[in-house]
PDB file of C-alpha atoms in Angstrom:
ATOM      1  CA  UNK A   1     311.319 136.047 125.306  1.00  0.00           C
ATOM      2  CA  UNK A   2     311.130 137.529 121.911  1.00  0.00           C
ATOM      3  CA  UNK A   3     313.092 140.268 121.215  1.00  0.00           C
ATOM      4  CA  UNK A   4     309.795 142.632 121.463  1.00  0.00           C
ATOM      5  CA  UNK A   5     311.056 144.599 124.124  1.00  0.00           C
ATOM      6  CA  UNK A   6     309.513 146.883 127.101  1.00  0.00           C
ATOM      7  CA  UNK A   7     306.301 146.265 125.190  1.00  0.00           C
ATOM      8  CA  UNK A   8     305.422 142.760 126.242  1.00  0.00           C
ATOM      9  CA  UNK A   9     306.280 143.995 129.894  1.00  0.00           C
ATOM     10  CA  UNK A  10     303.181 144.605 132.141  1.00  0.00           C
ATOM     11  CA  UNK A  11     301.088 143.631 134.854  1.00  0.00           C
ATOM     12  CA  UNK A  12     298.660 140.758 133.396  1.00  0.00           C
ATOM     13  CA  UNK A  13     294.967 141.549 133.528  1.00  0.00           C
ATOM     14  CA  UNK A  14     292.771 138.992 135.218  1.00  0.00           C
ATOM     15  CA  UNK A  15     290.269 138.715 131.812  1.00  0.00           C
ATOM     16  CA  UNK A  16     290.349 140.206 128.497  1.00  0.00           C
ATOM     17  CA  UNK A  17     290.224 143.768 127.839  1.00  0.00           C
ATOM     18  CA  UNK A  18     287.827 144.489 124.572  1.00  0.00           C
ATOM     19  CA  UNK A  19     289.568 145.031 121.270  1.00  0.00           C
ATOM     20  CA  UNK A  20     289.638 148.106 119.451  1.00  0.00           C
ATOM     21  CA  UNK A  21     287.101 148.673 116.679  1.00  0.00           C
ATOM     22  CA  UNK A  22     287.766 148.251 112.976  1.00  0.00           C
ATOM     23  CA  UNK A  23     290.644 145.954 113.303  1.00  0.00           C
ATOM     24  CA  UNK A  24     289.402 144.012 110.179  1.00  0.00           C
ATOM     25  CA  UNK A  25     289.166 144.818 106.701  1.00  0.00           C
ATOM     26  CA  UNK A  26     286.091 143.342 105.070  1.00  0.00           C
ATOM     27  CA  UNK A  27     286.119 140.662 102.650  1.00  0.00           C
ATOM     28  CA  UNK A  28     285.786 142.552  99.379  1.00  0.00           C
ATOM     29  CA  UNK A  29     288.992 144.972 100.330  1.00  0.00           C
ATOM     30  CA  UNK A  30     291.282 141.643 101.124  1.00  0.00           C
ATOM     31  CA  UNK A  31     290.425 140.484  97.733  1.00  0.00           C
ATOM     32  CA  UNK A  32     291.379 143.976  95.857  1.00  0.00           C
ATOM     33  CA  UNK A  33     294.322 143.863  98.678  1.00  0.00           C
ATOM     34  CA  UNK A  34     295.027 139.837  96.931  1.00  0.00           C
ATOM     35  CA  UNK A  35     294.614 141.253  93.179  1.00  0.00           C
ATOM     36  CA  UNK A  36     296.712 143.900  93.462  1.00  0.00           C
ATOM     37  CA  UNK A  37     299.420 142.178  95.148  1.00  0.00           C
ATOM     38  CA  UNK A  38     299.389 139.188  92.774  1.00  0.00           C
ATOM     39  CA  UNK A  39     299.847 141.468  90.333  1.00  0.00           C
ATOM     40  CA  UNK A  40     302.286 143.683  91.338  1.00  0.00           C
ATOM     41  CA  UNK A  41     304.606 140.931  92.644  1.00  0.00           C
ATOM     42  CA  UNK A  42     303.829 138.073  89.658  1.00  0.00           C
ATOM     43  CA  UNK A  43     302.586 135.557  92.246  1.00  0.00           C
ATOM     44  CA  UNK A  44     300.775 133.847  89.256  1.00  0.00           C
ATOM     45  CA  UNK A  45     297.474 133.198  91.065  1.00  0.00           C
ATOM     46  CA  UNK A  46     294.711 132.611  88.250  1.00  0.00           C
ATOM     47  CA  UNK A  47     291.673 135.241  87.679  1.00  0.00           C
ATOM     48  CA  UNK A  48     289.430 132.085  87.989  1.00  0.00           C
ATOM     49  CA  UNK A  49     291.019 131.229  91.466  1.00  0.00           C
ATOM     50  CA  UNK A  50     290.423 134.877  92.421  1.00  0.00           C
ATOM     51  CA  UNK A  51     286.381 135.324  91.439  1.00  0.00           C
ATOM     52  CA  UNK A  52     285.948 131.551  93.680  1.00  0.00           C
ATOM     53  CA  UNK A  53     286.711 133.324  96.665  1.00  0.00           C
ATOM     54  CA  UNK A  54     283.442 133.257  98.989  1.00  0.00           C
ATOM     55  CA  UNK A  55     282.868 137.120 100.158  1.00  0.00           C
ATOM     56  CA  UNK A  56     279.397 136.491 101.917  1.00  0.00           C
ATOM     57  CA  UNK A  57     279.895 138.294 105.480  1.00  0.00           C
ATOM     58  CA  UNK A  58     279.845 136.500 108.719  1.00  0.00           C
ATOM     59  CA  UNK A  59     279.704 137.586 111.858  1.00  0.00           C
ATOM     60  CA  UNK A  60     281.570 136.042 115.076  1.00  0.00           C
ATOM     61  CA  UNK A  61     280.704 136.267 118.577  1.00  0.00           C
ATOM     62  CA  UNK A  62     284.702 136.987 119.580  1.00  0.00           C
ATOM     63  CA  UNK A  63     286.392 140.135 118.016  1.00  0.00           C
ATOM     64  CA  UNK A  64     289.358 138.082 117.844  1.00  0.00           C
ATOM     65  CA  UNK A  65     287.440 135.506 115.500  1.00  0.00           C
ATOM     66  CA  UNK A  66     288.100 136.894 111.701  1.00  0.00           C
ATOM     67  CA  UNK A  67     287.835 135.543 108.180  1.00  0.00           C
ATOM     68  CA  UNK A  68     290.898 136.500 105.814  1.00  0.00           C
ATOM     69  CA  UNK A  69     292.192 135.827 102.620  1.00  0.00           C
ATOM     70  CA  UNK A  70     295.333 133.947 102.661  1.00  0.00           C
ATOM     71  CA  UNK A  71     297.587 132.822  99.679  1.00  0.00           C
ATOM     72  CA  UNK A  72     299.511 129.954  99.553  1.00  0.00           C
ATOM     73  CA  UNK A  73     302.054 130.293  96.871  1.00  0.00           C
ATOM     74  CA  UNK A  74     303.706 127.802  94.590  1.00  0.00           C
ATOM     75  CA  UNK A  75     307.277 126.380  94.542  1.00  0.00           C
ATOM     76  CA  UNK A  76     309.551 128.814  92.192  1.00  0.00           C
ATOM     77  CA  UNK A  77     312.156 128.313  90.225  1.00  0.00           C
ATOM     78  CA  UNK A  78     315.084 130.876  90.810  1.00  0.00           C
ATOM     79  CA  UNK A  79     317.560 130.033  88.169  1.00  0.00           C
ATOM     80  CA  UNK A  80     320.423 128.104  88.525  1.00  0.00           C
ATOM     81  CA  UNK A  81     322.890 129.370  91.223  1.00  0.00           C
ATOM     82  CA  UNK A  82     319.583 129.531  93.692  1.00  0.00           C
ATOM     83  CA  UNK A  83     318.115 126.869  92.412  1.00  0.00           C
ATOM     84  CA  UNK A  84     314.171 125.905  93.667  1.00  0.00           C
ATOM     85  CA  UNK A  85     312.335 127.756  96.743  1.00  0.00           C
ATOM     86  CA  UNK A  86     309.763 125.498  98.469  1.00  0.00           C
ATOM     87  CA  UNK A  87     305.550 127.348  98.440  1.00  0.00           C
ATOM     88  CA  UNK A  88     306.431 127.463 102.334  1.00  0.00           C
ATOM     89  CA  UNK A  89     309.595 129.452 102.260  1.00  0.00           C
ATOM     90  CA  UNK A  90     308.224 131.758  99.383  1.00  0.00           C
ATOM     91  CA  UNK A  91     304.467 132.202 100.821  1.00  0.00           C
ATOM     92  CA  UNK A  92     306.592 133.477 104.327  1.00  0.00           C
ATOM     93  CA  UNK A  93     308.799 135.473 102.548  1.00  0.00           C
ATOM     94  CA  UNK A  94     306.111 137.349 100.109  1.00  0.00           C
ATOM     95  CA  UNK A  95     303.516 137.376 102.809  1.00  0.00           C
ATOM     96  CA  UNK A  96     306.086 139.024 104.993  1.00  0.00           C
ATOM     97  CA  UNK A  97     307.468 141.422 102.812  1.00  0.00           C
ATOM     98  CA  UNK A  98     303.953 142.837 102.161  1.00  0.00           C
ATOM     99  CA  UNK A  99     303.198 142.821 105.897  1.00  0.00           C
ATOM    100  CA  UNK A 100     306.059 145.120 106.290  1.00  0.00           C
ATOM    101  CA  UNK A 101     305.504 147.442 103.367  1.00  0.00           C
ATOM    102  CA  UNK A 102     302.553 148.704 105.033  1.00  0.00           C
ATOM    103  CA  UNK A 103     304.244 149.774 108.609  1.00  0.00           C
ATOM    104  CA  UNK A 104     306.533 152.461 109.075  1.00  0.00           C
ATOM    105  CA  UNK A 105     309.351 150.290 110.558  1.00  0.00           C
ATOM    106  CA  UNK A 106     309.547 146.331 111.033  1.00  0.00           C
ATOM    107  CA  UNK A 107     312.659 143.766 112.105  1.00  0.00           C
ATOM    108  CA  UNK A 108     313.257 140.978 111.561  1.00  0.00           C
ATOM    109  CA  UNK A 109     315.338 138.722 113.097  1.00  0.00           C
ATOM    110  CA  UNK A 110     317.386 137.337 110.347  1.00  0.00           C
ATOM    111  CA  UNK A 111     317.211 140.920 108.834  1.00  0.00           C
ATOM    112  CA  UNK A 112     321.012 140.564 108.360  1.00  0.00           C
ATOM    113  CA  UNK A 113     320.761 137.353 106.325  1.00  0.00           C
ATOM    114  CA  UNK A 114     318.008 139.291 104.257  1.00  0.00           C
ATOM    115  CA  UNK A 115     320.032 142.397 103.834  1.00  0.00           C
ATOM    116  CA  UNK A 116     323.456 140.468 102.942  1.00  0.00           C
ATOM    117  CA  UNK A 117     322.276 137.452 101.420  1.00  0.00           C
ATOM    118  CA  UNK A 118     319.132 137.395  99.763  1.00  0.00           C
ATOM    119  CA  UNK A 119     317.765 134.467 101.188  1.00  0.00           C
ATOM    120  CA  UNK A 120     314.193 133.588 101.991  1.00  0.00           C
ATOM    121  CA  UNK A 121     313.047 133.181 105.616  1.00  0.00           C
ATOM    122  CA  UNK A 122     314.048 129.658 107.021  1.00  0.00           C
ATOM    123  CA  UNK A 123     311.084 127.810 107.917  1.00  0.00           C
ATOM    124  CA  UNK A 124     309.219 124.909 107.200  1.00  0.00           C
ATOM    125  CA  UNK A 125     305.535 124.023 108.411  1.00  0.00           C
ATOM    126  CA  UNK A 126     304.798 121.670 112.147  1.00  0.00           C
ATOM    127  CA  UNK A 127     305.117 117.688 110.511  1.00  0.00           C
ATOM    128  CA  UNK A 128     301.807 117.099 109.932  1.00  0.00           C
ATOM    129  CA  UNK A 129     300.361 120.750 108.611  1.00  0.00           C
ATOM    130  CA  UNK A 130     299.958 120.427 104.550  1.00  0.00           C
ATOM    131  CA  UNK A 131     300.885 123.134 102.291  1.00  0.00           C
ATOM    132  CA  UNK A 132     298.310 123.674  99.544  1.00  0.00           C
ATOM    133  CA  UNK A 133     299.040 125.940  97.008  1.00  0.00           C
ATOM    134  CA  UNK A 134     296.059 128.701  96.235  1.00  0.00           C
ATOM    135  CA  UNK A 135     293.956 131.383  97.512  1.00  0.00           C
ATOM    136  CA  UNK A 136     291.423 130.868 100.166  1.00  0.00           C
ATOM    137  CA  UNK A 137     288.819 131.917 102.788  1.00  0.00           C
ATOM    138  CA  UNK A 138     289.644 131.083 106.280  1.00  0.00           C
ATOM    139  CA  UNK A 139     288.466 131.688 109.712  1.00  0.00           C
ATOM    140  CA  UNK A 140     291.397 132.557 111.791  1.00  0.00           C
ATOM    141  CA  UNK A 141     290.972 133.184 115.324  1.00  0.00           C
ATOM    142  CA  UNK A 142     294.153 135.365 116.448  1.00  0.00           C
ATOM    143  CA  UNK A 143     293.092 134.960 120.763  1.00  0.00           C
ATOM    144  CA  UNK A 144     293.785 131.148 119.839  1.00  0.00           C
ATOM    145  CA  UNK A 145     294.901 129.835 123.326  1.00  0.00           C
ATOM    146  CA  UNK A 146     295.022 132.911 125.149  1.00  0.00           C
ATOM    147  CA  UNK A 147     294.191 133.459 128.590  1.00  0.00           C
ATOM    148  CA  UNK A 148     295.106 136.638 130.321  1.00  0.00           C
ATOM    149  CA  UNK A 149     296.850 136.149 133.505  1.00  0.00           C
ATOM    150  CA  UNK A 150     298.291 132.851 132.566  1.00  0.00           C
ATOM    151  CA  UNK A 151     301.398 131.872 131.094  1.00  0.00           C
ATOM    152  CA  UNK A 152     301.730 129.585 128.677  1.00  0.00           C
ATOM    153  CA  UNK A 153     304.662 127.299 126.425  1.00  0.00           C
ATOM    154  CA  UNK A 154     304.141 127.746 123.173  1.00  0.00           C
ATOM    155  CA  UNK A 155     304.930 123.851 122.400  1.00  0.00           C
ATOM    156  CA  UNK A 156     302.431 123.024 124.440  1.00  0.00           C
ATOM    157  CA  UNK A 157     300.202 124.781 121.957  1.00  0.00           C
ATOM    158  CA  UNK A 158     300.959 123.385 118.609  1.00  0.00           C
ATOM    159  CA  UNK A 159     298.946 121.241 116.384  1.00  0.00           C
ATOM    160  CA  UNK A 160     297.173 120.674 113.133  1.00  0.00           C
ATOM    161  CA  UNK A 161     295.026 123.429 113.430  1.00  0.00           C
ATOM    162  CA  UNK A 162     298.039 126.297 114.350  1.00  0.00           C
ATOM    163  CA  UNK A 163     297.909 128.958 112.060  1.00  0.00           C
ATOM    164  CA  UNK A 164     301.352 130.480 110.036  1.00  0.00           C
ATOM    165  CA  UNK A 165     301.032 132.142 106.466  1.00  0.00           C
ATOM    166  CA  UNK A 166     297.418 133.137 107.876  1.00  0.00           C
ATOM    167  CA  UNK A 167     298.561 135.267 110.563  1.00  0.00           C
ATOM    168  CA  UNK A 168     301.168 136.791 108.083  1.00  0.00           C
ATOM    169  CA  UNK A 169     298.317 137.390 105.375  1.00  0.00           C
ATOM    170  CA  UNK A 170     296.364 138.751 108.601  1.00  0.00           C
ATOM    171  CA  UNK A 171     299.234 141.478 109.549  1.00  0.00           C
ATOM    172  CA  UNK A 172     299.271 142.461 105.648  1.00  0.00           C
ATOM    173  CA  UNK A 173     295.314 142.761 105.012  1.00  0.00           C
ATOM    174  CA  UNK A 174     295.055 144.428 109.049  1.00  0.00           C
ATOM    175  CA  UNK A 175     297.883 146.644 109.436  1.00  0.00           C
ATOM    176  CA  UNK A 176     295.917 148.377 112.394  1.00  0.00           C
ATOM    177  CA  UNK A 177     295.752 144.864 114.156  1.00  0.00           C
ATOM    178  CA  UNK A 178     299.033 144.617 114.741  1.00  0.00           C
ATOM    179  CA  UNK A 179     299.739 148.270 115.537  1.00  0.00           C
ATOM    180  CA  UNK A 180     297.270 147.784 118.637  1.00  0.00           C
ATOM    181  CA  UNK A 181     298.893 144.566 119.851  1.00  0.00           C
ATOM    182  CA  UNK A 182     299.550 145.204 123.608  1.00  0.00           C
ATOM    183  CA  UNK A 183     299.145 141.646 125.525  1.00  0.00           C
ATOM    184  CA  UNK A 184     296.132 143.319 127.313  1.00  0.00           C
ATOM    185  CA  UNK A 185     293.565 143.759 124.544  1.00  0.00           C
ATOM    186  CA  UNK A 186     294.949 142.342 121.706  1.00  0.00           C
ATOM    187  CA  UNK A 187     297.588 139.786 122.315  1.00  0.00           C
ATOM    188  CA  UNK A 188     301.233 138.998 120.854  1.00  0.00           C
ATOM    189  CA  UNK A 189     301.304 135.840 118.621  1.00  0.00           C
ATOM    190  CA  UNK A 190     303.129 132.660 117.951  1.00  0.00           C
ATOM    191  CA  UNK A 191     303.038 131.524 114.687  1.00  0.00           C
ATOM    192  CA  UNK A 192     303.047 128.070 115.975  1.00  0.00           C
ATOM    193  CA  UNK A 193     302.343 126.419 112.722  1.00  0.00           C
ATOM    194  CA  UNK A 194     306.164 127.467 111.509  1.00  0.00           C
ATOM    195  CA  UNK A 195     309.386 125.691 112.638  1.00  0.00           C
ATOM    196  CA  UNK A 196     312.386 128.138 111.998  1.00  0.00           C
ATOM    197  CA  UNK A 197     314.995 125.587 110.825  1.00  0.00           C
ATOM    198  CA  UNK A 198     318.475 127.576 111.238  1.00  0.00           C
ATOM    199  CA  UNK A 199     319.866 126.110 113.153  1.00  0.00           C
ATOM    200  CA  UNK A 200     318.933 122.508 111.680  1.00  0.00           C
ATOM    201  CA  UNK A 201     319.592 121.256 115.194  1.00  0.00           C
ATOM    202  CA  UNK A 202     317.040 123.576 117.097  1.00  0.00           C
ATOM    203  CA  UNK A 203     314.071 123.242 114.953  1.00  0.00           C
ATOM    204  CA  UNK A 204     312.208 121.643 117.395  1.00  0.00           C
ATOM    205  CA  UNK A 205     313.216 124.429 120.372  1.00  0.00           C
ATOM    206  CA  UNK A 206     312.328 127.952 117.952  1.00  0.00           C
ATOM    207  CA  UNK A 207     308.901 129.296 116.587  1.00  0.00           C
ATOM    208  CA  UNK A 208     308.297 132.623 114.934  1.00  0.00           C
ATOM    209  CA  UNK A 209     306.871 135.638 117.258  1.00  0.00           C
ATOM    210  CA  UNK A 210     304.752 138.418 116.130  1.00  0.00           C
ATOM    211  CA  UNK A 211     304.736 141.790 118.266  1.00  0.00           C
ATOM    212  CA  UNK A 212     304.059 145.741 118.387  1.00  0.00           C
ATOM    213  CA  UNK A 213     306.853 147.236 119.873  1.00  0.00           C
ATOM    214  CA  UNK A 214     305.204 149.992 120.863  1.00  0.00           C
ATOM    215  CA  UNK A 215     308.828 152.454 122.393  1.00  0.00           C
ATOM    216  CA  UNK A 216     309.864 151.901 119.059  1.00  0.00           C
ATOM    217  CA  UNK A 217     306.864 152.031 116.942  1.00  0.00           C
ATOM    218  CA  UNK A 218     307.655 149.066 115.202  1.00  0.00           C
ATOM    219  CA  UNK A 219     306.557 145.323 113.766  1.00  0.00           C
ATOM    220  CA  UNK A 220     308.870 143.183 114.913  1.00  0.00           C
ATOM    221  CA  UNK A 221     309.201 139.272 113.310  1.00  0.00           C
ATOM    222  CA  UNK A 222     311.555 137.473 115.992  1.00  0.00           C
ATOM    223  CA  UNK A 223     312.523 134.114 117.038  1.00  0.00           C
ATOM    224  CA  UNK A 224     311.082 133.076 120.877  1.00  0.00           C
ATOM    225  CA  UNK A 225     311.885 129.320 122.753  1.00  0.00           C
ATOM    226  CA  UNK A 226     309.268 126.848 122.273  1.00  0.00           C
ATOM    227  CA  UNK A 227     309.498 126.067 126.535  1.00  0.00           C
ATOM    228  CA  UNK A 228     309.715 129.455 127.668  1.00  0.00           C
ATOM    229  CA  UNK A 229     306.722 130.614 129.510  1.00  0.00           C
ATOM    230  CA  UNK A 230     304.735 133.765 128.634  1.00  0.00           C
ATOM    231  CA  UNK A 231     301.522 136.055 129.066  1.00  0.00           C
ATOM    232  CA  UNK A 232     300.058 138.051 127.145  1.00  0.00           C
ATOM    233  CA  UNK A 233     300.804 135.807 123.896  1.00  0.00           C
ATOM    234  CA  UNK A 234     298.122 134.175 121.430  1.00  0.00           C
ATOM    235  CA  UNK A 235     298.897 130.708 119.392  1.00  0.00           C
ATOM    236  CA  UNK A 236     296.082 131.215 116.499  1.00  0.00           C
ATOM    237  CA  UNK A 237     294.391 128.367 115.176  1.00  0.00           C
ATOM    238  CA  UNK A 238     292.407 128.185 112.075  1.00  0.00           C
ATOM    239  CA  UNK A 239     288.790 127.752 112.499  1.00  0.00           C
ATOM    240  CA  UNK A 240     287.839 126.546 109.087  1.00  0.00           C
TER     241      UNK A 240
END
């Protein structure tokens, strides 16, 4: 289990309970959410890239079912001693960093290796899952493989279509999403399309877990086992 504590603990409902209201922020806020970020952290996304976006509203039978904004950043060069971080690593680590900047309190489990060393989250995408560098629309659908009542592996979930910098874009542009996560209404997730890869010789056993911790009023990032067995947890997929 991911270090989420006494908030993933409770008795499982036998269907879904209904989502809060106004989870989402529309379409034109993500993009003045996108612009100002790019901006105020130098992502070096293009103006032209920026006015492409399609805002036309959609609407989607599940609450769970949104369409976001997600960036996916370039490779950057970090001078000599660092040397070159990969789009993946950097899109987690900015996408992350402005996820947390809007809650109170986050952790993160290699907060330690953050604090001491510097060093960008270590992940890399499920074989198979391209990394494209840009800004796009997507439909993201954050009940992806959840059924209340039943437990689920989250390696049994994994594929082409499981979502990673989108759900971190998703806890940046919906801070109020994740502050209502409770496994009952609004599921944990799995970012199943990550692999963490320290250690090298587990990065087929680890994913990256996102929960409210609700005791502690806090987003917590952690690491959970791809076997173990859990309710109350979503694996989103994108949609399109």
């Amino acid at each position: 289990m991911p270090n989420a504590g006494p908030a993933t603990r409770y008795a499982p409902p036998a269907r879904r309970g209904i989502p809060p209201r106004y989870l989402f922020a529309p379409l034109p806020e993500q993009l003045a959410n996108i612009r100002r970020w790019n901006e105020d952290r130098e992502w070096g996304l293009r103006s032209r890239e920026l006015d492409a976006v399609d805002l036309t509203p959609r609407t989607h039978a599940d609450p769970l079912v949104v369409d976001l904004i997600a960036v996916y950043l370039d490779a950057e060069y970090r001078g000599d001693e660092l040397g070159e971080l990969d789009g993946v690593r950097r899109t987690c680590h900015e996408m992350w960093s402005v996820a947390a900047e809007r809650q109170l309190n986050t952790w993160s489990w290699d907060w330690i290796r953050d604090a001491y060393e510097s060093r960008p989250k270590p992940v890399r995408l499920l074989p198979g899952i391209e990394h494209r560098p840009g800004v796009r629309r997507v439909t993201l659908d954050l009940g992806g493989h959840w059924v209340p009542g039943r437990h689920v592996r989250p390696r049994n979930l994994r594929g082409l279509d499981s979502a990673h910098a989108e759900i971190l874009a998703a806890a940046a542009h919906f801070p109020r999403w994740v502050r209502c996560m409770d496994g009952v209404s609004v599921p944990f997730v799995w970012l199943a399309g990550y692999q963490v890869t320290h250690p090298e010789h587990a990065v087929d056993e680890r994913l990256l877990a996102l929960a409210w911790v609700r005791y502690r009023q806090t987003l917590s990032l952690s690491i959970d086992r791809a076997d173990h067995s859990h309710s109350g947890w979503a694996a989103p997929v994108r949609l399109g």
